[in-house]
């Protein structure tokens, strides 16, 4: 499930939970689980201080704390484009971490700093 902010309903802020997330063509977008704790729920982090806004994902498990680093933020003008870009970055980044853990990939010294 993807948590995408909150909506005000009669003065109460309720979380927006999207499951499954669909792209513009109506196809379901798969989201990798957290590589640290295995949680299947992620939250969208939106940095509105930029123009265009920055989008990235983090693990929804409060005890985990895993997130895509700010340096890898995706910047998009439209919210849906930003969320989709953030999902793609999450899937790439978490897939790469799985390869490193399994020993199938060893990053060079330059790459190791960004992970």
mmCIF file of N, CA and C in Angstrom:
data_model
loop_
_atom_site.group_PDB
_atom_site.id
_atom_site.type_symbol
_atom_site.label_atom_id
_atom_site.label_comp_id
_atom_site.label_asym_id
_atom_site.label_seq_id
_atom_site.Cartn_x
_atom_site.Cartn_y
_atom_site.Cartn_z
ATOM 1 N N UNK A 1 0.843 -1.167 0.000
ATOM 2 C CA UNK A 1 0.000 0.000 0.000
ATOM 3 C C UNK A 1 0.894 1.237 0.000
ATOM 4 N N UNK A 2 0.469 2.236 -0.721
ATOM 5 C CA UNK A 2 1.198 3.491 -0.818
ATOM 6 C C UNK A 2 0.428 4.570 -0.081
ATOM 7 N N UNK A 3 1.051 5.205 0.903
ATOM 8 C CA UNK A 3 0.421 6.290 1.648
ATOM 9 C C UNK A 3 0.836 7.600 1.005
ATOM 10 N N UNK A 4 -0.153 8.373 0.581
ATOM 11 C CA UNK A 4 0.119 9.588 -0.186
ATOM 12 C C UNK A 4 -0.516 10.795 0.485
ATOM 13 N N UNK A 5 -0.024 11.148 1.662
ATOM 14 C CA UNK A 5 -0.488 12.347 2.347
ATOM 15 C C UNK A 5 -1.783 12.144 3.101
ATOM 16 N N UNK A 6 -2.446 13.276 3.368
ATOM 17 C CA UNK A 6 -3.685 13.285 4.148
ATOM 18 C C UNK A 6 -4.713 14.168 3.466
ATOM 19 N N UNK A 7 -5.985 13.883 3.740
ATOM 20 C CA UNK A 7 -7.074 14.690 3.220
ATOM 21 C C UNK A 7 -7.935 15.136 4.407
ATOM 22 N N UNK A 8 -8.402 16.371 4.353
ATOM 23 C CA UNK A 8 -9.230 16.928 5.421
ATOM 24 C C UNK A 8 -10.688 16.556 5.154
ATOM 25 N N UNK A 9 -11.264 15.755 6.051
ATOM 26 C CA UNK A 9 -12.666 15.356 5.945
ATOM 27 C C UNK A 9 -13.372 15.815 7.212
ATOM 28 N N UNK A 10 -14.156 16.888 7.085
ATOM 29 C CA UNK A 10 -14.903 17.440 8.213
ATOM 30 C C UNK A 10 -13.995 17.742 9.408
ATOM 31 N N UNK A 11 -12.826 18.281 9.128
ATOM 32 C CA UNK A 11 -11.901 18.673 10.186
ATOM 33 C C UNK A 11 -10.961 17.582 10.653
ATOM 34 N N UNK A 12 -11.127 16.377 10.183
ATOM 35 C CA UNK A 12 -10.236 15.275 10.550
ATOM 36 C C UNK A 12 -9.312 14.972 9.378
ATOM 37 N N UNK A 13 -8.035 14.839 9.649
ATOM 38 C CA UNK A 13 -7.080 14.501 8.598
ATOM 39 C C UNK A 13 -6.958 12.989 8.509
ATOM 40 N N UNK A 14 -7.403 12.446 7.394
ATOM 41 C CA UNK A 14 -7.369 11.009 7.165
ATOM 42 C C UNK A 14 -6.281 10.692 6.144
ATOM 43 N N UNK A 15 -5.532 9.601 6.352
ATOM 44 C CA UNK A 15 -4.475 9.260 5.397
ATOM 45 C C UNK A 15 -5.057 8.794 4.063
ATOM 46 N N UNK A 16 -4.384 9.174 2.991
ATOM 47 C CA UNK A 16 -4.751 8.712 1.657
ATOM 48 C C UNK A 16 -3.930 7.458 1.395
ATOM 49 N N UNK A 17 -4.607 6.326 1.278
ATOM 50 C CA UNK A 17 -3.935 5.053 1.067
ATOM 51 C C UNK A 17 -4.345 4.500 -0.285
ATOM 52 N N UNK A 18 -3.354 4.211 -1.112
ATOM 53 C CA UNK A 18 -3.607 3.758 -2.481
ATOM 54 C C UNK A 18 -3.100 2.330 -2.625
ATOM 55 N N UNK A 19 -3.979 1.418 -2.963
ATOM 56 C CA UNK A 19 -3.583 0.029 -3.186
ATOM 57 C C UNK A 19 -4.541 -0.590 -4.177
ATOM 58 N N UNK A 20 -4.187 -0.925 -5.346
ATOM 59 C CA UNK A 20 -2.854 -0.775 -5.935
ATOM 60 C C UNK A 20 -2.686 0.615 -6.564
ATOM 61 N N UNK A 21 -1.433 0.987 -6.812
ATOM 62 C CA UNK A 21 -1.151 2.251 -7.489
ATOM 63 C C UNK A 21 -1.186 1.988 -8.992
ATOM 64 N N UNK A 22 -1.928 2.818 -9.713
ATOM 65 C CA UNK A 22 -2.062 2.641 -11.163
ATOM 66 C C UNK A 22 -1.340 3.767 -11.892
ATOM 67 N N UNK A 23 -0.694 3.417 -13.016
ATOM 68 C CA UNK A 23 -0.045 4.447 -13.832
ATOM 69 C C UNK A 23 -1.086 5.115 -14.728
ATOM 70 N N UNK A 24 -0.636 6.004 -15.614
ATOM 71 C CA UNK A 24 -1.559 6.765 -16.470
ATOM 72 C C UNK A 24 -2.378 5.881 -17.399
ATOM 73 N N UNK A 25 -1.834 4.703 -17.747
ATOM 74 C CA UNK A 25 -2.530 3.785 -18.647
ATOM 75 C C UNK A 25 -3.439 2.818 -17.906
ATOM 76 N N UNK A 26 -3.497 2.927 -16.584
ATOM 77 C CA UNK A 26 -4.339 2.039 -15.793
ATOM 78 C C UNK A 26 -3.678 0.738 -15.411
ATOM 79 N N UNK A 27 -2.376 0.615 -15.646
ATOM 80 C CA UNK A 27 -1.644 -0.604 -15.285
ATOM 81 C C UNK A 27 -1.178 -0.517 -13.835
ATOM 82 N N UNK A 28 -1.278 -1.636 -13.127
ATOM 83 C CA UNK A 28 -0.840 -1.681 -11.739
ATOM 84 C C UNK A 28 0.679 -1.571 -11.671
ATOM 85 N N UNK A 29 1.162 -0.715 -10.775
ATOM 86 C CA UNK A 29 2.602 -0.520 -10.607
ATOM 87 C C UNK A 29 3.042 -1.303 -9.381
ATOM 88 N N UNK A 30 3.974 -2.223 -9.568
ATOM 89 C CA UNK A 30 4.508 -3.002 -8.455
ATOM 90 C C UNK A 30 5.506 -2.143 -7.683
ATOM 91 N N UNK A 31 5.460 -2.229 -6.352
ATOM 92 C CA UNK A 31 6.384 -1.499 -5.496
ATOM 93 C C UNK A 31 7.121 -2.516 -4.636
ATOM 94 N N UNK A 32 8.454 -2.491 -4.713
ATOM 95 C CA UNK A 32 9.273 -3.426 -3.935
ATOM 96 C C UNK A 32 9.099 -3.189 -2.443
ATOM 97 N N UNK A 33 9.184 -4.257 -1.644
ATOM 98 C CA UNK A 33 9.146 -4.068 -0.187
ATOM 99 C C UNK A 33 10.432 -3.394 0.290
ATOM 100 N N UNK A 34 10.401 -2.900 1.518
ATOM 101 C CA UNK A 34 11.561 -2.250 2.114
ATOM 102 C C UNK A 34 12.702 -3.261 2.237
ATOM 103 N N UNK A 35 13.908 -2.918 1.783
ATOM 104 C CA UNK A 35 15.022 -3.856 1.889
ATOM 105 C C UNK A 35 15.541 -4.013 3.320
ATOM 106 N N UNK A 36 15.186 -3.089 4.197
ATOM 107 C CA UNK A 36 15.683 -3.144 5.577
ATOM 108 C C UNK A 36 14.789 -4.001 6.471
ATOM 109 N N UNK A 37 13.454 -3.780 6.402
ATOM 110 C CA UNK A 37 12.551 -4.496 7.315
ATOM 111 C C UNK A 37 11.549 -5.405 6.595
ATOM 112 N N UNK A 38 11.433 -5.283 5.264
ATOM 113 C CA UNK A 38 10.499 -6.121 4.518
ATOM 114 C C UNK A 38 9.077 -5.597 4.467
ATOM 115 N N UNK A 39 8.825 -4.421 5.045
ATOM 116 C CA UNK A 39 7.487 -3.834 5.043
ATOM 117 C C UNK A 39 7.035 -3.562 3.605
ATOM 118 N N UNK A 40 5.782 -3.849 3.310
ATOM 119 C CA UNK A 40 5.265 -3.650 1.956
ATOM 120 C C UNK A 40 4.562 -2.309 1.789
ATOM 121 N N UNK A 41 4.551 -1.496 2.839
ATOM 122 C CA UNK A 41 3.900 -0.185 2.781
ATOM 123 C C UNK A 41 4.964 0.914 2.716
ATOM 124 N N UNK A 42 4.750 1.880 1.824
ATOM 125 C CA UNK A 42 5.649 3.019 1.680
ATOM 126 C C UNK A 42 4.846 4.306 1.755
ATOM 127 N N UNK A 43 5.540 5.406 2.081
ATOM 128 C CA UNK A 43 4.918 6.721 2.125
ATOM 129 C C UNK A 43 5.593 7.627 1.102
ATOM 130 N N UNK A 44 4.793 8.501 0.508
ATOM 131 C CA UNK A 44 5.321 9.499 -0.415
ATOM 132 C C UNK A 44 5.786 10.701 0.395
ATOM 133 N N UNK A 45 7.021 11.137 0.141
ATOM 134 C CA UNK A 45 7.563 12.344 0.763
ATOM 135 C C UNK A 45 7.628 13.404 -0.327
ATOM 136 N N UNK A 46 6.933 14.528 -0.107
ATOM 137 C CA UNK A 46 6.902 15.604 -1.093
ATOM 138 C C UNK A 46 7.615 16.820 -0.520
ATOM 139 N N UNK A 47 8.620 17.295 -1.229
ATOM 140 C CA UNK A 47 9.342 18.510 -0.843
ATOM 141 C C UNK A 47 8.787 19.667 -1.674
ATOM 142 N N UNK A 48 7.841 20.408 -1.081
ATOM 143 C CA UNK A 48 7.168 21.497 -1.799
ATOM 144 C C UNK A 48 7.973 22.782 -1.842
ATOM 145 N N UNK A 49 9.129 22.806 -1.215
ATOM 146 C CA UNK A 49 9.915 24.035 -1.201
ATOM 147 C C UNK A 49 10.625 24.263 -2.531
ATOM 148 N N UNK A 50 10.606 23.264 -3.389
ATOM 149 C CA UNK A 50 11.248 23.371 -4.696
ATOM 150 C C UNK A 50 10.211 23.610 -5.779
ATOM 151 N N UNK A 51 10.663 24.103 -6.900
ATOM 152 C CA UNK A 51 9.810 24.270 -8.081
ATOM 153 C C UNK A 51 10.549 23.678 -9.262
ATOM 154 N N UNK A 52 10.219 22.532 -9.775
ATOM 155 C CA UNK A 52 9.091 21.671 -9.406
ATOM 156 C C UNK A 52 9.328 20.958 -8.069
ATOM 157 N N UNK A 53 8.269 20.380 -7.533
ATOM 158 C CA UNK A 53 8.332 19.690 -6.246
ATOM 159 C C UNK A 53 9.172 18.424 -6.346
ATOM 160 N N UNK A 54 9.784 18.061 -5.208
ATOM 161 C CA UNK A 54 10.587 16.850 -5.147
ATOM 162 C C UNK A 54 9.787 15.706 -4.547
ATOM 163 N N UNK A 55 9.979 14.504 -5.079
ATOM 164 C CA UNK A 55 9.237 13.326 -4.643
ATOM 165 C C UNK A 55 10.203 12.182 -4.370
ATOM 166 N N UNK A 56 9.953 11.487 -3.257
ATOM 167 C CA UNK A 56 10.704 10.282 -2.929
ATOM 168 C C UNK A 56 9.850 9.438 -1.996
ATOM 169 N N UNK A 57 10.232 8.191 -1.801
ATOM 170 C CA UNK A 57 9.485 7.287 -0.935
ATOM 171 C C UNK A 57 10.287 6.953 0.314
ATOM 172 N N UNK A 58 9.550 6.600 1.369
ATOM 173 C CA UNK A 58 10.176 6.086 2.580
ATOM 174 C C UNK A 58 9.328 4.942 3.098
ATOM 175 N N UNK A 59 9.934 4.108 3.928
ATOM 176 C CA UNK A 59 9.226 2.984 4.524
ATOM 177 C C UNK A 59 8.178 3.507 5.498
ATOM 178 N N UNK A 60 6.977 2.921 5.467
ATOM 179 C CA UNK A 60 5.886 3.358 6.345
ATOM 180 C C UNK A 60 6.012 2.784 7.753
ATOM 181 N N UNK A 61 6.917 1.834 7.939
ATOM 182 C CA UNK A 61 7.151 1.267 9.264
ATOM 183 C C UNK A 61 7.940 2.290 10.079
ATOM 184 N N UNK A 62 7.317 2.863 11.101
ATOM 185 C CA UNK A 62 7.941 3.938 11.867
ATOM 186 C C UNK A 62 9.218 3.507 12.564
ATOM 187 N N UNK A 63 9.356 2.245 12.901
ATOM 188 C CA UNK A 63 10.552 1.751 13.561
ATOM 189 C C UNK A 63 11.711 1.499 12.624
ATOM 190 N N UNK A 64 11.463 1.527 11.329
ATOM 191 C CA UNK A 64 12.494 1.197 10.337
ATOM 192 C C UNK A 64 13.346 2.413 9.983
ATOM 193 N N UNK A 65 12.718 3.444 9.453
ATOM 194 C CA UNK A 65 13.444 4.655 9.085
ATOM 195 C C UNK A 65 14.111 4.635 7.725
ATOM 196 N N UNK A 66 13.953 3.566 6.937
ATOM 197 C CA UNK A 66 14.590 3.512 5.620
ATOM 198 C C UNK A 66 13.877 4.457 4.651
ATOM 199 N N UNK A 67 14.639 5.214 3.897
ATOM 200 C CA UNK A 67 14.060 6.093 2.878
ATOM 201 C C UNK A 67 15.075 6.326 1.770
ATOM 202 N N UNK A 68 14.565 6.789 0.658
ATOM 203 C CA UNK A 68 15.441 7.195 -0.436
ATOM 204 C C UNK A 68 16.120 8.487 0.010
ATOM 205 N N UNK A 69 17.439 8.586 -0.129
ATOM 206 C CA UNK A 69 18.135 9.807 0.303
ATOM 207 C C UNK A 69 17.663 11.045 -0.464
ATOM 208 N N UNK A 70 17.746 12.187 0.182
ATOM 209 C CA UNK A 70 17.325 13.442 -0.451
ATOM 210 C C UNK A 70 18.086 13.717 -1.742
ATOM 211 N N UNK A 71 19.323 13.228 -1.837
ATOM 212 C CA UNK A 71 20.127 13.453 -3.037
ATOM 213 C C UNK A 71 19.547 12.758 -4.263
ATOM 214 N N UNK A 72 18.652 11.800 -4.047
ATOM 215 C CA UNK A 72 18.081 11.026 -5.159
ATOM 216 C C UNK A 72 16.612 11.401 -5.365
ATOM 217 N N UNK A 73 16.218 12.573 -4.926
ATOM 218 C CA UNK A 73 14.850 13.051 -5.082
ATOM 219 C C UNK A 73 14.518 13.246 -6.560
ATOM 220 N N UNK A 74 13.291 12.869 -6.938
ATOM 221 C CA UNK A 74 12.796 13.109 -8.303
ATOM 222 C C UNK A 74 11.986 14.392 -8.310
ATOM 223 N N UNK A 75 12.214 15.239 -9.284
ATOM 224 C CA UNK A 75 11.526 16.523 -9.382
ATOM 225 C C UNK A 75 10.570 16.506 -10.568
ATOM 226 N N UNK A 76 9.295 16.772 -10.296
ATOM 227 C CA UNK A 76 8.263 16.771 -11.330
ATOM 228 C C UNK A 76 7.265 17.899 -11.058
ATOM 229 N N UNK A 77 6.658 18.415 -12.122
ATOM 230 C CA UNK A 77 5.653 19.469 -11.980
ATOM 231 C C UNK A 77 4.288 18.933 -11.569
ATOM 232 N N UNK A 78 3.972 17.693 -11.963
ATOM 233 C CA UNK A 78 2.664 17.126 -11.668
ATOM 234 C C UNK A 78 2.798 16.009 -10.631
ATOM 235 N N UNK A 79 1.861 15.989 -9.685
ATOM 236 C CA UNK A 79 1.927 15.057 -8.564
ATOM 237 C C UNK A 79 1.999 13.599 -9.018
ATOM 238 N N UNK A 80 1.122 13.194 -9.918
ATOM 239 C CA UNK A 80 1.109 11.796 -10.359
ATOM 240 C C UNK A 80 2.423 11.408 -11.032
ATOM 241 N N UNK A 81 3.003 12.327 -11.815
ATOM 242 C CA UNK A 81 4.300 12.058 -12.445
ATOM 243 C C UNK A 81 5.386 11.914 -11.384
ATOM 244 N N UNK A 82 5.314 12.754 -10.353
ATOM 245 C CA UNK A 82 6.300 12.695 -9.276
ATOM 246 C C UNK A 82 6.220 11.405 -8.489
ATOM 247 N N UNK A 83 5.007 10.963 -8.189
ATOM 248 C CA UNK A 83 4.833 9.718 -7.445
ATOM 249 C C UNK A 83 5.334 8.539 -8.273
ATOM 250 N N UNK A 84 5.011 8.511 -9.553
ATOM 251 C CA UNK A 84 5.467 7.419 -10.417
ATOM 252 C C UNK A 84 6.991 7.417 -10.532
ATOM 253 N N UNK A 85 7.603 8.584 -10.657
ATOM 254 C CA UNK A 85 9.065 8.673 -10.711
ATOM 255 C C UNK A 85 9.681 8.201 -9.401
ATOM 256 N N UNK A 86 9.067 8.568 -8.272
ATOM 257 C CA UNK A 86 9.564 8.142 -6.967
ATOM 258 C C UNK A 86 9.454 6.627 -6.797
ATOM 259 N N UNK A 87 8.379 6.028 -7.301
ATOM 260 C CA UNK A 87 8.224 4.569 -7.249
ATOM 261 C C UNK A 87 9.310 3.899 -8.072
ATOM 262 N N UNK A 88 9.571 4.419 -9.268
ATOM 263 C CA UNK A 88 10.621 3.840 -10.116
ATOM 264 C C UNK A 88 11.986 3.932 -9.449
ATOM 265 N N UNK A 89 12.271 5.065 -8.813
ATOM 266 C CA UNK A 89 13.539 5.231 -8.107
ATOM 267 C C UNK A 89 13.617 4.270 -6.926
ATOM 268 N N UNK A 90 12.520 4.149 -6.168
ATOM 269 C CA UNK A 90 12.467 3.213 -5.039
ATOM 270 C C UNK A 90 12.757 1.789 -5.509
ATOM 271 N N UNK A 91 12.080 1.366 -6.584
ATOM 272 C CA UNK A 91 12.264 0.002 -7.084
ATOM 273 C C UNK A 91 13.701 -0.233 -7.536
ATOM 274 N N UNK A 92 14.292 0.750 -8.215
ATOM 275 C CA UNK A 92 15.680 0.605 -8.670
ATOM 276 C C UNK A 92 16.619 0.541 -7.471
ATOM 277 N N UNK A 93 16.455 1.466 -6.542
ATOM 278 C CA UNK A 93 17.351 1.562 -5.387
ATOM 279 C C UNK A 93 17.247 0.327 -4.493
ATOM 280 N N UNK A 94 16.018 -0.126 -4.215
ATOM 281 C CA UNK A 94 15.841 -1.300 -3.359
ATOM 282 C C UNK A 94 16.299 -2.569 -4.067
ATOM 283 N N UNK A 95 16.104 -2.635 -5.374
ATOM 284 C CA UNK A 95 16.597 -3.780 -6.138
ATOM 285 C C UNK A 95 18.117 -3.859 -6.108
ATOM 286 N N UNK A 96 18.762 -2.706 -6.188
ATOM 287 C CA UNK A 96 20.218 -2.646 -6.122
ATOM 288 C C UNK A 96 20.710 -3.079 -4.740
ATOM 289 N N UNK A 97 20.014 -2.659 -3.690
ATOM 290 C CA UNK A 97 20.392 -3.071 -2.334
ATOM 291 C C UNK A 97 20.245 -4.583 -2.165
ATOM 292 N N UNK A 98 19.215 -5.169 -2.776
ATOM 293 C CA UNK A 98 19.043 -6.623 -2.704
ATOM 294 C C UNK A 98 20.202 -7.337 -3.399
ATOM 295 N N UNK A 99 20.654 -6.793 -4.537
ATOM 296 C CA UNK A 99 21.794 -7.387 -5.246
ATOM 297 C C UNK A 99 23.066 -7.303 -4.407
ATOM 298 N N UNK A 100 23.255 -6.197 -3.715
ATOM 299 C CA UNK A 100 24.444 -6.037 -2.868
ATOM 300 C C UNK A 100 24.399 -7.026 -1.709
ATOM 301 N N UNK A 101 23.218 -7.172 -1.076
ATOM 302 C CA UNK A 101 23.087 -8.099 0.051
ATOM 303 C C UNK A 101 23.323 -9.541 -0.377
ATOM 304 N N UNK A 102 22.873 -9.891 -1.575
ATOM 305 C CA UNK A 102 23.039 -11.268 -2.042
ATOM 306 C C UNK A 102 24.457 -11.541 -2.534
ATOM 307 N N UNK A 103 25.260 -10.493 -2.705
ATOM 308 C CA UNK A 103 26.632 -10.664 -3.175
ATOM 309 C C UNK A 103 26.764 -10.707 -4.691
ATOM 310 N N UNK A 104 25.659 -10.487 -5.408
ATOM 311 C CA UNK A 104 25.699 -10.514 -6.863
ATOM 312 C C UNK A 104 26.250 -9.225 -7.455
ATOM 313 N N UNK A 105 26.371 -8.185 -6.644
ATOM 314 C CA UNK A 105 26.884 -6.898 -7.126
ATOM 315 C C UNK A 105 27.706 -6.262 -6.024
ATOM 316 N N UNK A 106 28.878 -5.755 -6.403
ATOM 317 C CA UNK A 106 29.730 -5.047 -5.461
ATOM 318 C C UNK A 106 29.958 -3.646 -6.004
ATOM 319 N N UNK A 107 29.474 -2.625 -5.298
ATOM 320 C CA UNK A 107 29.652 -1.266 -5.804
ATOM 321 C C UNK A 107 31.105 -0.824 -5.686
ATOM 322 N N UNK A 108 31.506 0.053 -6.605
ATOM 323 C CA UNK A 108 32.837 0.628 -6.521
ATOM 324 C C UNK A 108 32.854 1.643 -5.381
ATOM 325 N N UNK A 109 34.011 2.155 -5.043
ATOM 326 C CA UNK A 109 34.132 3.126 -3.941
ATOM 327 C C UNK A 109 33.308 4.369 -4.206
ATOM 328 N N UNK A 110 33.215 4.824 -5.467
ATOM 329 C CA UNK A 110 32.431 6.018 -5.808
ATOM 330 C C UNK A 110 30.944 5.770 -5.611
ATOM 331 N N UNK A 111 30.464 4.596 -5.998
ATOM 332 C CA UNK A 111 29.040 4.272 -5.893
ATOM 333 C C UNK A 111 28.624 4.026 -4.452
ATOM 334 N N UNK A 112 29.512 3.497 -3.629
ATOM 335 C CA UNK A 112 29.171 3.124 -2.268
ATOM 336 C C UNK A 112 28.684 4.310 -1.445
ATOM 337 N N UNK A 113 29.162 5.522 -1.733
ATOM 338 C CA UNK A 113 28.748 6.702 -0.989
ATOM 339 C C UNK A 113 27.296 7.060 -1.246
ATOM 340 N N UNK A 114 26.780 6.786 -2.444
ATOM 341 C CA UNK A 114 25.412 7.173 -2.772
ATOM 342 C C UNK A 114 24.382 6.177 -2.277
ATOM 343 N N UNK A 115 24.801 4.993 -1.886
ATOM 344 C CA UNK A 115 23.852 3.990 -1.397
ATOM 345 C C UNK A 115 23.763 4.140 0.079
#
